[in-house]
Amino acid sequence: MRRKSNSPYNFESSVQVQFHEVDSLNIVWHGHYIRYFELGREAFGEKYGMGYRALRAHNTAVPVVSVHCEYKRPLTYGDHAIIKAYFIESMSAKVIFEYEIFHAETKDLIAVGRTEQVFTKPETGELILLFPDFYKKWLEELKNSFA
Amino acid sequence: MRRKSNSPYNFESSVQVQFHEVDSLNIVWHGHYIRYFELGREAFGEKYGMGYRALRAHNTAVPVVSVHCEYKRPLTYGDHAIIKAYFIESMSAKVIFEYEIFHAETKDLIAVGRTEQVFTKPETGELILLFPDFYKKWLEELKNSFA
Amino acid sequence: MRRKSNSPYNFESSVQVQFHEVDSLNIVWHGHYIRYFELGREAFGEKYGMGYRALRAHNTAVPVVSVHCEYKRPLTYGDHAIIKAYFIESMSAKVIFEYEIFHAETKDLIAVGRTEQVFTKPETGELILLFPDFYKKWLEELKNSFA
Amino acid sequence: MRRKSNSPYNFESSVQVQFHEVDSLNIVWHGHYIRYFELGREAFGEKYGMGYRALRAHNTAVPVVSVHCEYKRPLTYGDHAIIKAYFIESMSAKVIFEYEIFHAETKDLIAVGRTEQVFTKPETGELILLFPDFYKKWLEELKNSFA
């Protein structure tokens, strides 16, 4: 159903499963993967200069408007996982990421996912309908750095 | 993109937004909606006799294999929300729910979503490929009770 | 070690244990009780007119500076619990609550706890060293309403 | 009020504040520190061979029966923190840790805390009143390794 993510703009983070994340079935509760996605997305943002704080410095927020996650295999307590966040170019004024989570040792695919975010003004929540200029400039530079 | 859910098998729960759920943008952090879905799903299960504990009594677990959520409007601290969980009939051996979250006072649509769960044996995680008999019997009774 | 809380200024809330709150030992993970305390505290505040929003309307925040919790008996999935929050008068400029959590059916004592909060200015985090006037007025009215 | 922790049996972990951990006051919500303590405690256990999994291999659980946390200074989004977990010798059959959390850059003391855990049988929750033999042996070895 889902093609493999293949954006060149990607970044890997790692996480170790904590005790409180594991449910009574002895696997990571499915809702925690939303936090893993956020961790991967923010690590990409920090690495390439467009994280939450950089956005706030431009008086812009990017609330999530869509989340999708498919679970392939479980994680359990103490497991180390790799979160691979792919920045996906968007035609409309959105920030799109796709994610792959792997078991760090077995390399098994654990989950795949996707989030979409829109640009808003933090004080009012008002939607910004076109890519902000600072963002277009950043995107240009991102592409050049990978060219 | 998403049609209106219209399964007759649905149930409403309510929730009030707690302080710890609100992020630095003063809105409920998007990951908490996965908990709201679970709350609505389990309330349906408890109401109609097929919640987590009923499943465990049949030595069956139903881990979530897919989550989707679209965010329409934000919730903020103290807001009361209605979670409407729709049980969706599935051809294959899955448990499917769709969700609508409304603001309790304004009746605004806050979010829509969908989860899919599969049947497994709790000890091994082994997939159960066909609907278990006890579940087929329950489903028959659910339909009769709505007929 | 801990005397029974006996402040006349108390309020009861109820909560049902959700699936995601239960850990691999099949009991509510200990960290979630901090949320239960907050729920009980905010319900008291809402009932008596001094919750988070009332405080913000007076441009005041009350960050938690101390939490204590003792766990007596476990809660498990689906359990209903009663959270009893006692407002404790303080000589210094603090907001102090004590808590008792009971199993709703067995009436067993599940946990006891205590939180202390200080008054600050939300923009700067600066400490407010004396009880604010609006708060002293509210406290006077609270006492009168119980007299 | 609280003496400085000075057990020689200590271990440092690090954590970076995630977006979802920050509340509407722009600081880490106080309940998340319970997770930080757990992270520090488990990292100590993994380092010295007595983490959650080692205990389970001995058919023993160590549920938390007491948590205390004092908050000195706030953490905010993106901050790096150091969690220092001190293993404290106990006369009675308990596992006691004390914690100090520091800001990784400023070295400011952010919070201090303490947890107590008891030994139980995981299937029944029954209390184990004396230190288990495997644990006494481990403790002896821990001391020798620091001697």
XYZ file of C-alpha atoms in Angstrom:
588
model
C 0.000 0.000 0.000
C 2.818 2.418 0.833
C 5.814 2.942 -1.400
C 9.200 3.124 0.216
C 10.125 6.670 1.316
C 13.062 7.881 -0.711
C 13.518 11.560 -0.117
C 17.213 12.477 -0.044
C 16.444 14.842 2.842
C 16.412 12.471 5.749
C 17.959 12.079 9.178
C 18.311 9.264 11.666
C 17.703 9.475 15.400
C 17.767 6.745 17.996
C 15.650 5.980 20.999
C 15.638 3.310 23.689
C 12.286 1.980 24.868
C 11.549 3.018 28.441
C 9.655 0.945 31.002
C 6.652 3.279 31.119
C 6.144 2.988 27.349
C 5.399 -0.742 27.473
C 1.797 -1.852 27.945
C 0.251 -4.952 29.504
C 0.913 -6.910 26.292
C 4.625 -6.271 26.900
C 4.966 -4.124 23.789
C 5.318 -0.383 23.272
C 1.831 1.157 23.424
C 0.921 2.307 19.920
C 0.353 5.936 20.889
C 4.008 6.434 21.827
C 5.056 6.173 18.179
C 3.611 9.668 17.667
C 6.301 10.862 20.092
C 8.954 8.913 18.187
C 7.875 10.610 14.966
C 8.105 13.999 16.677
C 11.556 13.143 18.000
C 12.713 12.199 14.498
C 11.143 15.267 12.927
C 12.611 17.676 15.451
C 16.050 16.077 15.173
C 15.879 16.670 11.399
C 14.778 20.258 12.056
C 17.589 20.863 14.502
C 20.154 19.341 12.162
C 19.054 21.422 9.149
C 18.107 24.635 10.930
C 14.310 24.543 10.752
C 13.172 23.112 14.065
C 10.439 24.372 16.351
C 12.588 27.174 17.772
C 13.751 28.414 14.375
C 10.110 28.582 13.304
C 9.102 30.428 16.457
C 11.901 32.925 15.835
C 10.013 33.673 12.597
C 6.752 33.950 14.556
C 5.406 30.833 12.877
C 3.934 27.648 14.263
C 3.455 24.397 12.363
C 0.674 22.404 14.076
C 0.180 18.830 12.930
C -3.009 18.397 10.877
C -2.632 14.754 9.929
C -0.922 11.703 11.392
C -0.747 8.220 9.961
C 1.074 5.236 11.427
C 1.238 1.590 10.402
C 2.647 -0.911 12.855
C 4.634 -3.809 11.408
C 6.362 -5.421 14.371
C 6.330 -4.674 18.104
C 9.058 -3.105 20.207
C 9.558 -4.149 23.803
C 11.311 -2.844 26.908
C 14.952 -1.943 26.441
C 14.898 -2.226 22.663
C 16.917 0.328 20.747
C 15.139 1.772 17.708
C 16.217 3.934 14.807
C 13.815 6.652 13.677
C 14.391 7.723 10.097
C 12.586 10.965 9.211
C 12.219 11.882 5.537
C 11.424 15.460 4.603
C 8.955 15.312 1.687
C 8.609 18.251 -0.673
C 5.078 19.601 -0.813
C 3.368 21.600 -3.559
C 1.028 23.332 -1.130
C 2.069 25.231 2.002
C 2.617 22.214 4.198
C 5.464 20.535 6.037
C 5.384 16.826 5.257
C 7.473 14.092 6.833
C 7.489 10.354 6.353
C 9.001 8.003 8.901
C 10.485 4.574 9.138
C 11.266 3.026 12.489
C 13.725 0.118 12.619
C 14.915 -2.176 15.347
C 18.506 -1.078 15.841
C 19.925 -4.583 16.113
C 17.734 -6.793 13.935
C 17.128 -3.989 11.371
C 13.501 -5.167 11.228
C 11.025 -2.556 10.044
C 8.873 -1.707 13.078
C 6.580 1.033 11.772
C 6.071 3.523 8.969
C 4.228 6.795 9.147
C 3.529 10.247 7.819
C 2.649 13.636 9.276
C 1.447 16.846 7.681
C 1.740 20.256 9.274
C 0.445 23.659 8.229
C 1.824 27.119 8.852
C -0.049 29.300 11.338
C 0.410 32.468 13.337
C 1.025 31.344 16.933
C -1.002 34.111 18.634
C -4.203 33.586 16.689
C -3.884 30.149 15.130
C -4.672 31.822 11.793
C -3.665 29.725 8.782
C -0.843 30.952 6.533
C -1.875 29.874 3.044
C 1.393 30.308 1.144
C 4.907 29.178 2.019
C 6.498 31.976 4.122
C 9.499 33.646 2.470
C 11.977 32.595 5.157
C 10.861 29.018 4.614
C 11.244 29.150 0.832
C 14.741 30.519 1.329
C 15.591 27.718 3.789
C 14.212 25.096 1.398
C 16.370 26.467 -1.413
C 19.431 26.214 0.786
C 18.521 22.699 1.905
C 18.358 21.575 -1.709
C 21.643 23.248 -2.566
C 23.361 21.582 0.361
C 22.259 18.214 -0.990
C 22.984 19.034 -4.646
C -11.346 13.126 1.345
C -13.080 11.242 4.126
C -16.750 10.374 3.958
C -18.849 10.853 7.047
C -18.820 7.788 9.312
C -22.271 6.322 9.469
C -22.093 2.953 11.124
C -25.164 2.348 13.318
C -22.859 0.731 15.879
C -21.498 3.755 17.642
C -21.098 5.107 21.145
C -20.303 8.506 22.649
C -17.848 9.185 25.466
C -16.783 12.501 26.915
C -13.476 13.855 28.105
C -12.277 17.114 29.629
C -8.907 18.450 28.543
C -6.363 18.311 31.379
C -3.574 20.810 31.962
C -0.782 18.367 31.120
C -2.302 17.672 27.681
C -1.883 21.246 26.464
C 1.360 22.185 24.724
C 3.260 25.438 24.421
C 0.901 26.567 21.625
C -1.929 26.379 24.194
C -3.638 23.526 22.354
C -3.932 19.823 23.057
C -0.761 18.128 21.775
C -1.695 16.053 18.735
C -0.458 12.754 20.169
C -3.069 12.785 22.934
C -5.850 12.164 20.404
C -4.628 8.569 20.144
C -5.603 8.234 23.806
C -8.985 9.831 23.099
C -9.587 7.273 20.352
C -8.683 4.464 22.718
C -11.004 5.861 25.361
C -13.879 5.975 22.863
C -13.107 2.509 21.523
C -12.884 0.925 24.956
C -16.098 2.632 26.084
C -17.835 1.097 23.058
C -16.313 -2.272 23.930
C -17.417 -2.041 27.545
C -20.921 -0.987 26.539
C -21.361 -3.818 24.035
C -19.418 -6.535 25.828
C -16.261 -6.765 23.715
C -13.690 -4.617 25.504
C -10.091 -5.456 26.324
C -11.028 -7.644 29.289
C -13.673 -9.629 27.399
C -11.086 -10.319 24.695
C -8.467 -11.385 27.240
C -11.023 -13.770 28.804
C -11.003 -15.417 25.352
C -7.198 -15.419 25.360
C -7.116 -12.945 22.500
C -5.378 -9.605 22.079
C -6.159 -6.984 19.437
C -3.059 -4.842 18.918
C -3.462 -1.703 16.814
C -1.824 -2.043 13.381
C -2.900 1.264 11.868
C -3.840 4.712 13.185
C -4.963 7.706 11.223
C -5.978 11.100 12.596
C -6.898 14.368 10.916
C -7.017 17.494 13.016
C -9.660 20.065 12.107
C -9.759 22.481 15.016
C -7.765 22.704 18.252
C -8.915 21.936 21.781
C -7.576 23.907 24.715
C -7.367 23.560 28.481
C -10.657 22.810 30.213
C -12.579 22.124 26.995
C -15.105 19.315 27.113
C -15.038 17.043 24.071
C -17.299 14.278 22.791
C -15.620 11.206 21.323
C -17.880 9.291 18.952
C -16.571 5.808 18.136
C -18.067 3.973 15.165
C -17.601 0.232 14.900
C -17.006 -0.548 11.208
C -17.712 -4.012 9.842
C -14.665 -5.609 8.251
C -14.476 -8.367 5.631
C -11.101 -9.568 6.877
C -10.246 -10.535 10.443
C -9.799 -7.016 11.770
C -11.415 -4.723 14.308
C -12.003 -1.355 12.682
C -13.181 1.825 14.350
C -13.699 5.317 13.027
C -13.851 8.335 15.288
C -15.250 11.820 15.379
C -14.297 14.225 18.130
C -16.535 17.225 18.746
C -16.308 20.221 21.019
C -19.062 19.534 23.552
C -20.403 23.079 23.606
C -19.805 24.508 20.136
C -20.396 21.119 18.427
C -17.446 21.960 16.159
C -15.754 18.971 14.571
C -12.291 18.762 16.181
C -10.807 15.623 14.625
C -11.625 12.472 12.697
C -9.742 9.230 12.734
C -9.583 5.521 12.161
C -7.839 2.547 13.765
C -7.397 -1.039 12.642
C -6.596 -3.914 14.978
C -5.771 -7.542 14.316
C -6.385 -10.632 16.429
C -3.361 -12.241 18.064
C -2.504 -14.770 20.760
C -1.264 -12.713 23.726
C 1.546 -15.090 24.786
C 3.248 -15.325 21.414
C 1.916 -12.380 19.419
C 1.013 -14.895 16.701
C -1.541 -13.548 14.227
C -5.030 -15.105 14.143
C -5.996 -15.028 10.474
C -9.735 -15.695 10.700
C -12.376 -14.134 12.936
C -12.458 -16.184 16.185
C -15.749 -18.012 16.794
C -16.561 -16.141 19.997
C -16.155 -12.904 18.066
C -18.416 -13.971 15.202
C -21.057 -14.909 17.757
C -20.709 -11.534 19.467
C -20.947 -9.694 16.152
C -24.154 -11.580 15.308
C -25.654 -10.553 18.624
C -24.546 -6.947 18.173
C -26.350 -6.781 14.843
C -29.489 -8.391 16.260
C -29.551 -5.912 19.114
C -29.547 -3.056 16.574
C -32.027 -4.703 14.173
C 4.168 8.257 58.906
C 1.475 10.418 57.375
C -1.489 11.624 59.361
C -4.897 11.443 57.741
C -5.722 14.543 55.703
C -8.618 16.341 57.317
C -9.008 19.703 55.690
C -12.709 20.624 55.382
C -11.907 22.094 51.948
C -11.917 18.975 49.811
C -13.484 17.684 46.632
C -13.878 14.274 45.018
C -13.277 13.445 41.357
C -13.409 10.096 39.643
C -11.313 8.481 36.950
C -11.351 5.156 35.112
C -8.029 3.508 34.355
C -7.282 3.494 30.619
C -5.421 0.765 28.749
C -2.379 2.935 27.994
C -1.866 3.678 31.703
C -1.210 0.056 32.621
C 2.375 -1.222 32.498
C 3.859 -4.643 31.868
C 3.178 -5.615 35.509
C -0.539 -5.104 34.735
C -0.805 -2.168 37.116
C -1.088 1.570 36.562
C 2.411 2.941 35.998
C 3.365 5.007 39.041
C 3.978 8.219 37.100
C 0.331 8.495 36.059
C -0.702 9.286 39.627
C 0.809 12.746 39.149
C -1.877 13.264 36.488
C -4.554 11.963 38.858
C -3.432 14.487 41.487
C -3.616 17.267 38.883
C -7.080 16.139 37.864
C -8.269 16.233 41.474
C -6.604 19.582 42.141
C -8.044 21.218 39.027
C -11.514 19.831 39.765
C -11.317 21.440 43.210
C -10.157 24.681 41.587
C -12.971 24.644 39.075
C -15.553 23.873 41.760
C -14.409 26.703 44.068
C -13.413 29.255 41.466
C -9.617 29.167 41.654
C -8.504 26.835 38.861
C -5.778 27.373 36.301
C -7.893 29.712 34.187
C -9.012 31.872 37.101
C -5.366 32.262 38.090
C -4.332 33.173 34.543
C -7.090 35.783 34.454
C -5.169 37.360 37.361
C -1.915 37.004 35.401
C -0.617 34.451 37.867
C 0.795 30.963 37.416
C 1.240 28.383 40.160
C 3.976 25.940 39.070
C 4.409 22.812 41.164
C 7.597 22.925 43.273
C 7.154 19.682 45.194
C 5.377 16.368 44.625
C 5.152 13.431 46.968
C 3.283 10.190 46.388
C 3.054 6.974 48.398
C 1.603 3.911 46.716
C -0.418 1.562 48.929
C -2.205 -0.784 46.530
C -2.167 -1.104 42.736
C -4.878 -0.129 40.256
C -5.413 -2.135 37.107
C -7.133 -1.715 33.743
C -10.766 -0.646 33.936
C -10.713 0.139 37.659
C -12.663 3.160 38.782
C -10.859 5.339 41.293
C -11.883 8.266 43.492
C -9.443 11.142 43.818
C -9.993 13.174 46.978
C -8.130 16.508 46.904
C -7.733 18.418 50.187
C -6.863 22.091 50.081
C -4.403 22.712 52.940
C -3.996 26.199 54.375
C -0.444 27.472 54.152
C 1.287 30.133 56.239
C 3.669 31.055 53.422
C 2.666 32.044 49.875
C 2.055 28.532 48.603
C -0.831 26.462 47.303
C -0.798 23.108 49.089
C -2.954 20.094 48.339
C -3.032 16.627 49.836
C -4.591 13.693 48.035
C -6.140 10.344 48.764
C -6.949 7.945 45.969
C -9.439 5.162 46.662
C -10.680 2.207 44.663
C -14.260 3.197 43.868
C -15.753 -0.214 44.601
C -13.590 -1.771 47.325
C -12.917 1.611 48.996
C -9.309 0.451 49.468
C -6.788 3.251 49.877
C -4.634 3.205 46.735
C -2.306 6.149 47.220
C -1.730 9.315 49.224
C 0.158 12.375 48.134
C 0.925 16.048 48.471
C 1.855 18.884 46.124
C 3.112 22.385 46.775
C 2.873 25.239 44.281
C 4.241 28.752 44.341
C 2.910 31.944 42.770
C 4.810 33.319 39.778
C 4.409 35.826 36.966
C 3.760 33.746 33.832
C 5.833 35.891 31.430
C 9.025 35.878 33.450
C 8.643 33.017 35.896
C 9.483 35.531 38.647
C 8.450 34.360 42.116
C 5.641 36.227 43.936
C 6.691 36.139 47.598
C 3.428 37.146 49.293
C -0.106 35.873 48.755
C -1.650 37.991 45.960
C -4.624 40.132 47.091
C -7.129 38.407 44.798
C -6.080 35.096 46.307
C -6.433 36.285 49.912
C -9.927 37.517 49.050
C -10.802 34.181 47.462
C -9.491 32.273 50.490
C -11.607 34.425 52.809
C -14.692 33.626 50.751
C -13.845 29.929 50.663
C -13.682 29.849 54.453
C -16.932 31.760 54.814
C -18.690 29.376 52.451
C -17.636 26.489 54.695
C -18.343 28.262 58.015
C 15.924 20.621 53.692
C 17.604 17.885 51.696
C 21.229 16.948 52.164
C 23.356 16.456 49.083
C 23.234 12.891 47.745
C 26.680 11.369 48.028
C 26.413 7.676 47.368
C 29.460 6.438 45.426
C 27.119 4.198 43.409
C 25.809 6.656 40.865
C 25.420 6.993 37.129
C 24.687 9.830 34.742
C 22.239 9.754 31.847
C 21.214 12.541 29.521
C 17.937 13.567 28.000
C 16.776 16.299 25.625
C 13.418 17.943 26.279
C 10.872 17.054 23.614
C 8.130 19.341 22.346
C 5.308 17.284 23.821
C 6.812 17.547 27.312
C 6.461 21.319 27.494
C 3.255 22.765 28.905
C 1.403 26.009 28.278
C 3.782 27.832 30.662
C 6.600 26.884 28.247
C 8.261 24.633 30.811
C 8.488 20.866 31.157
C 5.309 19.642 32.841
C 6.229 18.502 36.359
C 4.910 14.948 35.890
C 7.515 14.162 33.224
C 10.295 14.245 35.818
C 9.014 10.887 37.094
C 9.981 9.510 33.661
C 13.393 11.180 33.892
C 13.964 9.493 37.255
C 12.985 6.145 35.746
C 15.342 6.698 32.842
C 18.211 7.459 35.218
C 17.371 4.514 37.463
C 17.131 2.035 34.606
C 20.358 3.309 33.050
C 22.077 2.649 36.388
C 20.502 -0.816 36.501
C 21.608 -1.603 32.970
C 25.131 -0.373 33.669
C 25.546 -2.412 36.851
C 23.533 -5.483 35.881
C 20.379 -5.068 37.971
C 17.827 -3.444 35.647
C 14.216 -4.427 35.100
C 15.110 -7.375 32.867
C 17.717 -8.796 35.229
C 15.132 -8.661 38.016
C 12.496 -10.348 35.870
C 14.986 -13.102 35.042
C 14.945 -13.742 38.809
C 11.137 -13.660 38.804
C 11.114 -10.494 40.845
C 9.432 -7.148 40.316
C 10.277 -3.904 42.119
C 7.210 -1.651 42.008
C 7.690 1.941 43.155
C 6.045 2.606 46.533
C 7.175 6.175 47.062
C 8.168 9.107 44.844
C 9.357 12.517 45.894
C 10.426 15.369 43.633
C 11.413 18.951 44.337
C 11.580 21.381 41.450
C 14.275 24.046 41.636
C 14.408 25.571 38.155
C 12.391 24.931 34.978
C 13.506 23.168 31.810
C 12.193 24.261 28.433
C 11.993 22.881 24.902
C 15.261 21.634 23.464
C 17.170 21.834 26.753
C 19.645 19.068 27.433
C 19.553 17.724 30.978
C 21.773 15.388 32.982
C 20.055 12.881 35.249
C 22.283 11.684 38.062
C 20.903 8.584 39.810
C 22.387 7.601 43.183
C 21.850 4.098 44.480
C 21.263 4.399 48.255
C 21.906 1.441 50.523
C 18.835 0.409 52.484
C 18.629 -1.505 55.766
C 15.208 -2.960 54.910
C 14.326 -4.872 51.737
C 13.934 -1.841 49.492
C 15.571 -0.384 46.415
C 16.226 3.302 47.041
C 17.469 5.873 44.553
C 18.039 9.573 44.862
C 18.253 11.836 41.843
C 19.696 15.140 40.793
C 18.799 16.690 37.475
C 21.080 19.362 36.045
C 20.909 21.614 33.029
C 23.629 20.197 30.785
C 25.030 23.585 29.754
C 24.459 25.918 32.686
C 25.006 23.111 35.265
C 22.079 24.620 37.213
C 20.340 22.208 39.568
C 16.885 21.621 38.079
C 15.333 19.070 40.433
C 16.110 16.576 43.163
C 14.142 13.478 44.035
C 13.929 10.074 45.632
C 12.128 6.815 44.910
C 11.623 3.689 46.975
C 10.778 0.292 45.536
C 9.893 -2.999 47.199
C 10.447 -6.567 46.042
C 7.373 -8.514 44.918
C 6.460 -11.675 43.047
C 5.258 -10.516 39.614
C 2.398 -13.055 39.256
C 0.705 -12.299 42.552
C 2.093 -8.943 43.632
C 2.961 -10.601 46.958
C 5.548 -8.665 48.968
C 9.016 -10.203 49.481
C 10.000 -9.118 52.996
C 13.727 -9.882 52.973
C 16.381 -9.060 50.383
C 16.420 -11.927 47.844
C 19.658 -13.904 47.784
C 20.506 -13.011 44.167
C 20.161 -9.347 45.110
C 22.397 -9.618 48.171
C 25.024 -11.264 45.991
C 24.737 -8.510 43.387
C 25.023 -5.818 46.075
C 28.174 -7.446 47.424
C 29.694 -7.434 43.957
C 28.669 -3.820 43.381
C 30.486 -2.788 46.548
C 33.578 -4.771 45.656
C 33.683 -3.200 42.203
C 33.740 0.239 43.862
C 36.165 -0.721 46.640
